[in-house]
Amino acid sequence: MAIYFDENAQRFHLQSKQTSYMLQIIKGFVTHLYWGRRLAENTCRFPRPIRFGDRAFSPNPAGEGNEFSLDTLPQEYPAYGTTDFRVPAYELQAENGSTITKFIYTSHRIVQGKPKLDELPATYVESDGEASTLELTLVDQLLHVKLILTYTVFEELDAITRSVRFINEGPQQVRLLRALSMSVDFADAQFELLQLSGSWANERNVIRRPLVQGLQAVESRRGASSHQHNPFIALLRKGADEDNGEVYGLSLVYSGNFLAQVEVDQYCSARVSLGINPFDFSWLLLPGEAFQAPESVMVFSSQGLGGMSRIYHRLYRTRLCRGVFRDQPRPVLINNWEATYFHFNAEKIVQIARKGEELGIELFVLDDGWFGRRDHDRSSLGDWFVDRKKLPNGLADVVNRVTASGMQFGLWFEPEMVSPDSELYRKHPDWCLHVPGRERSTGRNQLVLDFSRPEVGDAVVQMVSDILSSAPITYVKWDMNRHMTEIGSAALPPERQRETAHRYMLGLYRVLEQMTSRFPHILFESCSGGGGRFDPGMLYYMPQTWTSDNTDAVSRLKIQYGTSLVYPISTMGAHVSAVPNHQVHRSTSLTMRGSVALSGNFGFELDPAAFTEEEEKLVRAQVAFYKEVRGLVQFGTFYRLLSPFEGNETAWMFVSDDQSEAMVAYFRVLAQPNPPFTSLRLKGLHAEYAYSVKEADGAEEVYSGDALLYAGLNVPVLKGDFQSVVWRLKLVEKG
Ligand code: DGJ
């Protein structure tokens, strides 16, 4: 058991492989003592107990002396209105309009394993021995509302998850105005804040800034986790970098509006909190009802950002992603989107697929445009039946032709949307998010279906299932191409309208659960105009995501690097596309495009008929090479060597679990005049092993692990822009 309780001190100690987290009950309040490096098991006396002092303008709860104020008390789930002026973790309104509450600890239980979360995606255990869970029960005596704070410790995987549940056991209805998933009060604010932010086609840039007094936040109000900000932040101790120093990661298993914030208070303590965005949110709890907040995943590493990422990768790859594909090598695919956009016919599709197959590609994906009358993006979303003009003999005919000689077939859907010009919309104009009497804003000419309504979700499940059952389809790309406006539901009463965005997410998760359990043999890839919903919530249902609509190799260095801070490589779709690139109009070498894409779930997004003979030869070699290394890439341990955010060069590597194999990839964006000689110090290898090291066409050399780790490997002298080098390392001898 990794959770200890000291009854005398009323102290809890949660302990994983390298992390300790301590809290203490003081006067019924759940206070935060410590989160950081692992402390020895029987730390009975804690050398940094919470201190109290009389502070001006920090009032005192009734019955307490001048030295006790919630304003200065480090807490685990703080309230507003009862002497704490910092940002609260929750806000609950009673029938009389008041938001004053007092949740006092009443009991706790410690159990092996990890209870499931109601209706929400979450990390899981495969056996109870993998984790222990602490549930603290707090009660507001006046309202008879119960608050359960849940903490799970994954001992081996080295992570702590938190979630929160409100249960209304009283006679009156209450309204949650805010219900974050976690809050921690650090004793000091000597941190940098790291966020993953950007825009469409430019997702997850790594941005760092020092904390300052006041509030700093990243959030989404778009109805999706968003391209603009990822539901993740990290706090880095001064000087912490890729390999060294203390880093605290906070990630939210949720795909909708979120808030991640840090408030540095007057005494320079830092309150960090994460959860559903309270903006435009409220939730009515009738007597007997409960509200479950999403799960937050907290990771501490004393080995810099790299250590943090490796913990997230292992946890998310093995205990968040699910289904048969979780541990299976992902197929090399070719997608017709950038090859044809909406303009194709059956012959063209079969031609692309056949050519792909000839090159060694394993899966063909038919993207947007195969249904309704979808010749452009102004119609047909919602009409999930085959366009007989494009595919006159139906979908099954094309699928059978493509799969006849072993190629797999995948299909694109955008099930959460409806085009105003569609049969579905004409039949059910109230099935989209809207507000009566108000105009309906469109995005990419489409409206958002109201997934908060079970009947809408059920109809979508039926339509998509019918198509998937009609042909041997083994892959689905589940897209979502606009953000929410006029967020209202025709099915909800006025007092529940502000529940719509969260109910939408619950409805979406229900639909995804149904789809993935109905079609367990289908590999689902989520997408939202590329990486607009690259979040842990979606990964629970779909083990991979289309990382970005931007397929330019140079842009992808940053996008894939930033994404790798939290998300495992097996979750990242990465494709070679034609040049000049369709998003940024840059022409990079095919070698570099290949090396960037084979650093993820490898694929192509172009017309292979356009390849020259020489290019074909190279692509064939890239595909064959990827098949050899994909186990390593998709399921090995990932190390970042050089950051594209810090210069002209990027490098990363993948090491197998037994350290017997590795792949290193180096990229140089622009040629430099008279450049210095570059070498790379490798990571993750076994110092005492000897490895053969081979670059694509280069000679094979044998070096010791320690020399590769501590002295490094020379990068060949490169000429011209957009260069890359990939090495393969294999164990030749154990030390
Ligand atoms: C956005 C996706 O990210 C693209 O890959 C493509 O599927 C288009 N939608 C199709 O409309």
PDB file of N, CA and C in Angstrom, residues 343-400:
ATOM      1  N   HIS A 343     -12.165  16.026 -54.576  1.00  0.00           N
ATOM      2  CA  HIS A 343     -12.364  15.661 -55.979  1.00  0.00           C
ATOM      3  C   HIS A 343     -11.726  14.322 -56.331  1.00  0.00           C
ATOM      4  N   PHE A 344     -12.500  13.297 -56.240  1.00  0.00           N
ATOM      5  CA  PHE A 344     -12.004  11.959 -56.572  1.00  0.00           C
ATOM      6  C   PHE A 344     -13.162  11.117 -57.077  1.00  0.00           C
ATOM      7  N   ASN A 345     -12.795   9.992 -57.642  1.00  0.00           N
ATOM      8  CA  ASN A 345     -13.795   8.975 -57.963  1.00  0.00           C
ATOM      9  C   ASN A 345     -13.221   7.624 -57.538  1.00  0.00           C
ATOM     10  N   ALA A 346     -14.000   6.584 -57.748  1.00  0.00           N
ATOM     11  CA  ALA A 346     -13.572   5.270 -57.262  1.00  0.00           C
ATOM     12  C   ALA A 346     -12.226   4.873 -57.871  1.00  0.00           C
ATOM     13  N   GLU A 347     -12.060   5.184 -59.160  1.00  0.00           N
ATOM     14  CA  GLU A 347     -10.822   4.771 -59.826  1.00  0.00           C
ATOM     15  C   GLU A 347      -9.609   5.424 -59.169  1.00  0.00           C
ATOM     16  N   LYS A 348      -9.743   6.722 -58.902  1.00  0.00           N
ATOM     17  CA  LYS A 348      -8.611   7.448 -58.307  1.00  0.00           C
ATOM     18  C   LYS A 348      -8.267   6.857 -56.929  1.00  0.00           C
ATOM     19  N   ILE A 349      -9.300   6.549 -56.168  1.00  0.00           N
ATOM     20  CA  ILE A 349      -9.095   5.988 -54.829  1.00  0.00           C
ATOM     21  C   ILE A 349      -8.357   4.653 -54.927  1.00  0.00           C
ATOM     22  N   VAL A 350      -8.835   3.811 -55.814  1.00  0.00           N
ATOM     23  CA  VAL A 350      -8.215   2.491 -55.954  1.00  0.00           C
ATOM     24  C   VAL A 350      -6.773   2.646 -56.451  1.00  0.00           C
ATOM     25  N   GLN A 351      -6.573   3.621 -57.328  1.00  0.00           N
ATOM     26  CA  GLN A 351      -5.222   3.843 -57.857  1.00  0.00           C
ATOM     27  C   GLN A 351      -4.248   4.282 -56.746  1.00  0.00           C
ATOM     28  N   ILE A 352      -4.690   5.207 -55.916  1.00  0.00           N
ATOM     29  CA  ILE A 352      -3.813   5.667 -54.817  1.00  0.00           C
ATOM     30  C   ILE A 352      -3.503   4.501 -53.882  1.00  0.00           C
ATOM     31  N   ALA A 353      -4.557   3.758 -53.566  1.00  0.00           N
ATOM     32  CA  ALA A 353      -4.375   2.651 -52.619  1.00  0.00           C
ATOM     33  C   ALA A 353      -3.421   1.602 -53.198  1.00  0.00           C
ATOM     34  N   ARG A 354      -3.624   1.254 -54.480  1.00  0.00           N
ATOM     35  CA  ARG A 354      -2.768   0.214 -55.095  1.00  0.00           C
ATOM     36  C   ARG A 354      -1.309   0.656 -55.140  1.00  0.00           C
ATOM     37  N   LYS A 355      -1.131   1.903 -55.529  1.00  0.00           N
ATOM     38  CA  LYS A 355       0.248   2.421 -55.606  1.00  0.00           C
ATOM     39  C   LYS A 355       0.866   2.397 -54.200  1.00  0.00           C
ATOM     40  N   GLY A 356       0.064   2.798 -53.229  1.00  0.00           N
ATOM     41  CA  GLY A 356       0.537   2.781 -51.841  1.00  0.00           C
ATOM     42  C   GLY A 356       0.953   1.374 -51.434  1.00  0.00           C
ATOM     43  N   GLU A 357       0.124   0.455 -51.789  1.00  0.00           N
ATOM     44  CA  GLU A 357       0.401  -0.935 -51.424  1.00  0.00           C
ATOM     45  C   GLU A 357       1.719  -1.410 -52.037  1.00  0.00           C
ATOM     46  N   GLU A 358       1.911  -1.005 -53.272  1.00  0.00           N
ATOM     47  CA  GLU A 358       3.150  -1.362 -53.967  1.00  0.00           C
ATOM     48  C   GLU A 358       4.379  -0.833 -53.224  1.00  0.00           C
ATOM     49  N   LEU A 359       4.193   0.301 -52.559  1.00  0.00           N
ATOM     50  CA  LEU A 359       5.307   0.917 -51.836  1.00  0.00           C
ATOM     51  C   LEU A 359       5.478   0.329 -50.433  1.00  0.00           C
ATOM     52  N   GLY A 360       4.591  -0.568 -50.067  1.00  0.00           N
ATOM     53  CA  GLY A 360       4.700  -1.220 -48.761  1.00  0.00           C
ATOM     54  C   GLY A 360       3.727  -0.679 -47.724  1.00  0.00           C
ATOM     55  N   ILE A 361       2.909   0.305 -48.134  1.00  0.00           N
ATOM     56  CA  ILE A 361       1.961   0.918 -47.196  1.00  0.00           C
ATOM     57  C   ILE A 361       0.833  -0.076 -46.896  1.00  0.00           C
ATOM     58  N   GLU A 362       0.309  -0.024 -45.646  1.00  0.00           N
ATOM     59  CA  GLU A 362      -0.590  -1.101 -45.203  1.00  0.00           C
ATOM     60  C   GLU A 362      -2.068  -0.719 -45.118  1.00  0.00           C
ATOM     61  N   LEU A 363      -2.330   0.586 -45.047  1.00  0.00           N
ATOM     62  CA  LEU A 363      -3.710   1.021 -44.813  1.00  0.00           C
ATOM     63  C   LEU A 363      -4.015   2.222 -45.702  1.00  0.00           C
ATOM     64  N   PHE A 364      -5.133   2.152 -46.405  1.00  0.00           N
ATOM     65  CA  PHE A 364      -5.562   3.314 -47.180  1.00  0.00           C
ATOM     66  C   PHE A 364      -6.697   4.002 -46.413  1.00  0.00           C
ATOM     67  N   VAL A 365      -6.647   5.323 -46.320  1.00  0.00           N
ATOM     68  CA  VAL A 365      -7.711   6.058 -45.626  1.00  0.00           C
ATOM     69  C   VAL A 365      -8.412   6.993 -46.601  1.00  0.00           C
ATOM     70  N   LEU A 366      -9.718   6.763 -46.754  1.00  0.00           N
ATOM     71  CA  LEU A 366     -10.540   7.633 -47.588  1.00  0.00           C
ATOM     72  C   LEU A 366     -11.033   8.770 -46.710  1.00  0.00           C
ATOM     73  N   ASP A 367     -10.585   9.965 -47.009  1.00  0.00           N
ATOM     74  CA  ASP A 367     -10.888  11.129 -46.168  1.00  0.00           C
ATOM     75  C   ASP A 367     -12.216  11.763 -46.583  1.00  0.00           C
ATOM     76  N   ASP A 368     -12.395  12.988 -46.216  1.00  0.00           N
ATOM     77  CA  ASP A 368     -13.625  13.756 -46.432  1.00  0.00           C
ATOM     78  C   ASP A 368     -14.095  13.694 -47.895  1.00  0.00           C
ATOM     79  N   GLY A 369     -15.420  13.670 -48.099  1.00  0.00           N
ATOM     80  CA  GLY A 369     -15.951  13.841 -49.450  1.00  0.00           C
ATOM     81  C   GLY A 369     -16.618  12.618 -50.047  1.00  0.00           C
ATOM     82  N   TRP A 370     -16.757  11.517 -49.322  1.00  0.00           N
ATOM     83  CA  TRP A 370     -17.292  10.271 -49.891  1.00  0.00           C
ATOM     84  C   TRP A 370     -18.803  10.116 -49.693  1.00  0.00           C
ATOM     85  N   PHE A 371     -19.433  11.075 -49.009  1.00  0.00           N
ATOM     86  CA  PHE A 371     -20.822  10.895 -48.557  1.00  0.00           C
ATOM     87  C   PHE A 371     -21.686  12.060 -49.048  1.00  0.00           C
ATOM     88  N   GLY A 372     -22.995  11.861 -48.938  1.00  0.00           N
ATOM     89  CA  GLY A 372     -23.955  12.916 -49.296  1.00  0.00           C
ATOM     90  C   GLY A 372     -23.658  13.480 -50.670  1.00  0.00           C
ATOM     91  N   ARG A 373     -23.608  14.830 -50.733  1.00  0.00           N
ATOM     92  CA  ARG A 373     -23.196  15.514 -51.979  1.00  0.00           C
ATOM     93  C   ARG A 373     -22.028  16.424 -51.635  1.00  0.00           C
ATOM     94  N   ARG A 374     -21.052  15.830 -51.028  1.00  0.00           N
ATOM     95  CA  ARG A 374     -19.944  16.582 -50.429  1.00  0.00           C
ATOM     96  C   ARG A 374     -18.840  16.866 -51.451  1.00  0.00           C
ATOM     97  N   ASP A 375     -19.116  17.842 -52.328  1.00  0.00           N
ATOM     98  CA  ASP A 375     -18.093  18.247 -53.298  1.00  0.00           C
ATOM     99  C   ASP A 375     -17.305  19.448 -52.793  1.00  0.00           C
ATOM    100  N   HIS A 376     -17.695  19.950 -51.661  1.00  0.00           N
ATOM    101  CA  HIS A 376     -17.038  21.100 -51.031  1.00  0.00           C
ATOM    102  C   HIS A 376     -17.459  21.062 -49.566  1.00  0.00           C
ATOM    103  N   ASP A 377     -16.939  22.039 -48.794  1.00  0.00           N
ATOM    104  CA  ASP A 377     -17.243  21.952 -47.358  1.00  0.00           C
ATOM    105  C   ASP A 377     -18.521  22.710 -46.978  1.00  0.00           C
ATOM    106  N   ARG A 378     -19.391  22.947 -47.955  1.00  0.00           N
ATOM    107  CA  ARG A 378     -20.615  23.681 -47.647  1.00  0.00           C
ATOM    108  C   ARG A 378     -21.839  22.773 -47.515  1.00  0.00           C
ATOM    109  N   SER A 379     -21.641  21.463 -47.600  1.00  0.00           N
ATOM    110  CA  SER A 379     -22.831  20.604 -47.494  1.00  0.00           C
ATOM    111  C   SER A 379     -22.536  19.227 -46.929  1.00  0.00           C
ATOM    112  N   SER A 380     -23.635  18.570 -46.546  1.00  0.00           N
ATOM    113  CA  SER A 380     -23.724  17.106 -46.358  1.00  0.00           C
ATOM    114  C   SER A 380     -23.240  16.517 -45.044  1.00  0.00           C
ATOM    115  N   LEU A 381     -22.603  17.303 -44.162  1.00  0.00           N
ATOM    116  CA  LEU A 381     -22.260  16.688 -42.877  1.00  0.00           C
ATOM    117  C   LEU A 381     -23.557  16.267 -42.201  1.00  0.00           C
ATOM    118  N   GLY A 382     -23.591  15.064 -41.721  1.00  0.00           N
ATOM    119  CA  GLY A 382     -24.814  14.507 -41.135  1.00  0.00           C
ATOM    120  C   GLY A 382     -25.475  13.498 -42.051  1.00  0.00           C
ATOM    121  N   ASP A 383     -25.176  13.597 -43.351  1.00  0.00           N
ATOM    122  CA  ASP A 383     -25.784  12.651 -44.301  1.00  0.00           C
ATOM    123  C   ASP A 383     -24.805  11.516 -44.575  1.00  0.00           C
ATOM    124  N   TRP A 384     -24.740  10.596 -43.653  1.00  0.00           N
ATOM    125  CA  TRP A 384     -23.709   9.561 -43.715  1.00  0.00           C
ATOM    126  C   TRP A 384     -24.150   8.386 -44.587  1.00  0.00           C
ATOM    127  N   PHE A 385     -24.378   8.701 -45.861  1.00  0.00           N
ATOM    128  CA  PHE A 385     -24.593   7.645 -46.838  1.00  0.00           C
ATOM    129  C   PHE A 385     -23.761   7.971 -48.079  1.00  0.00           C
ATOM    130  N   VAL A 386     -23.402   6.927 -48.807  1.00  0.00           N
ATOM    131  CA  VAL A 386     -22.379   7.061 -49.848  1.00  0.00           C
ATOM    132  C   VAL A 386     -22.844   7.914 -51.020  1.00  0.00           C
ATOM    133  N   ASP A 387     -21.951   8.763 -51.506  1.00  0.00           N
ATOM    134  CA  ASP A 387     -22.223   9.561 -52.697  1.00  0.00           C
ATOM    135  C   ASP A 387     -22.048   8.663 -53.931  1.00  0.00           C
ATOM    136  N   ARG A 388     -23.150   8.296 -54.544  1.00  0.00           N
ATOM    137  CA  ARG A 388     -23.101   7.355 -55.683  1.00  0.00           C
ATOM    138  C   ARG A 388     -22.545   7.998 -56.950  1.00  0.00           C
ATOM    139  N   LYS A 389     -22.470   9.334 -56.908  1.00  0.00           N
ATOM    140  CA  LYS A 389     -21.862   9.990 -58.072  1.00  0.00           C
ATOM    141  C   LYS A 389     -20.352   9.699 -58.095  1.00  0.00           C
ATOM    142  N   LYS A 390     -19.771   9.758 -56.909  1.00  0.00           N
ATOM    143  CA  LYS A 390     -18.325   9.510 -56.837  1.00  0.00           C
ATOM    144  C   LYS A 390     -18.016   8.017 -56.782  1.00  0.00           C
ATOM    145  N   LEU A 391     -18.833   7.297 -56.048  1.00  0.00           N
ATOM    146  CA  LEU A 391     -18.577   5.861 -55.872  1.00  0.00           C
ATOM    147  C   LEU A 391     -19.824   5.101 -56.361  1.00  0.00           C
ATOM    148  N   PRO A 392     -19.985   4.990 -57.678  1.00  0.00           N
ATOM    149  CA  PRO A 392     -21.241   4.483 -58.250  1.00  0.00           C
ATOM    150  C   PRO A 392     -21.606   3.071 -57.798  1.00  0.00           C
ATOM    151  N   ASN A 393     -20.614   2.272 -57.505  1.00  0.00           N
ATOM    152  CA  ASN A 393     -20.944   0.907 -57.067  1.00  0.00           C
ATOM    153  C   ASN A 393     -20.958   0.765 -55.549  1.00  0.00           C
ATOM    154  N   GLY A 394     -20.986   1.883 -54.892  1.00  0.00           N
ATOM    155  CA  GLY A 394     -21.113   1.850 -53.439  1.00  0.00           C
ATOM    156  C   GLY A 394     -19.763   1.771 -52.741  1.00  0.00           C
ATOM    157  N   LEU A 395     -19.840   1.886 -51.407  1.00  0.00           N
ATOM    158  CA  LEU A 395     -18.615   1.897 -50.608  1.00  0.00           C
ATOM    159  C   LEU A 395     -17.974   0.508 -50.565  1.00  0.00           C
ATOM    160  N   ALA A 396     -18.811  -0.504 -50.370  1.00  0.00           N
ATOM    161  CA  ALA A 396     -18.269  -1.866 -50.214  1.00  0.00           C
ATOM    162  C   ALA A 396     -17.446  -2.258 -51.436  1.00  0.00           C
ATOM    163  N   ASP A 397     -17.896  -1.801 -52.601  1.00  0.00           N
ATOM    164  CA  ASP A 397     -17.168  -2.135 -53.827  1.00  0.00           C
ATOM    165  C   ASP A 397     -15.741  -1.567 -53.777  1.00  0.00           C
ATOM    166  N   VAL A 398     -15.627  -0.295 -53.426  1.00  0.00           N
ATOM    167  CA  VAL A 398     -14.289   0.326 -53.349  1.00  0.00           C
ATOM    168  C   VAL A 398     -13.465  -0.352 -52.258  1.00  0.00           C
ATOM    169  N   VAL A 399     -14.100  -0.583 -51.122  1.00  0.00           N
ATOM    170  CA  VAL A 399     -13.357  -1.200 -50.011  1.00  0.00           C
ATOM    171  C   VAL A 399     -12.854  -2.577 -50.453  1.00  0.00           C
ATOM    172  N   ASN A 400     -13.729  -3.343 -51.089  1.00  0.00           N
ATOM    173  CA  ASN A 400     -13.310  -4.684 -51.512  1.00  0.00           C
ATOM    174  C   ASN A 400     -12.187  -4.631 -52.527  1.00  0.00           C
TER     175      ASN A 400
END
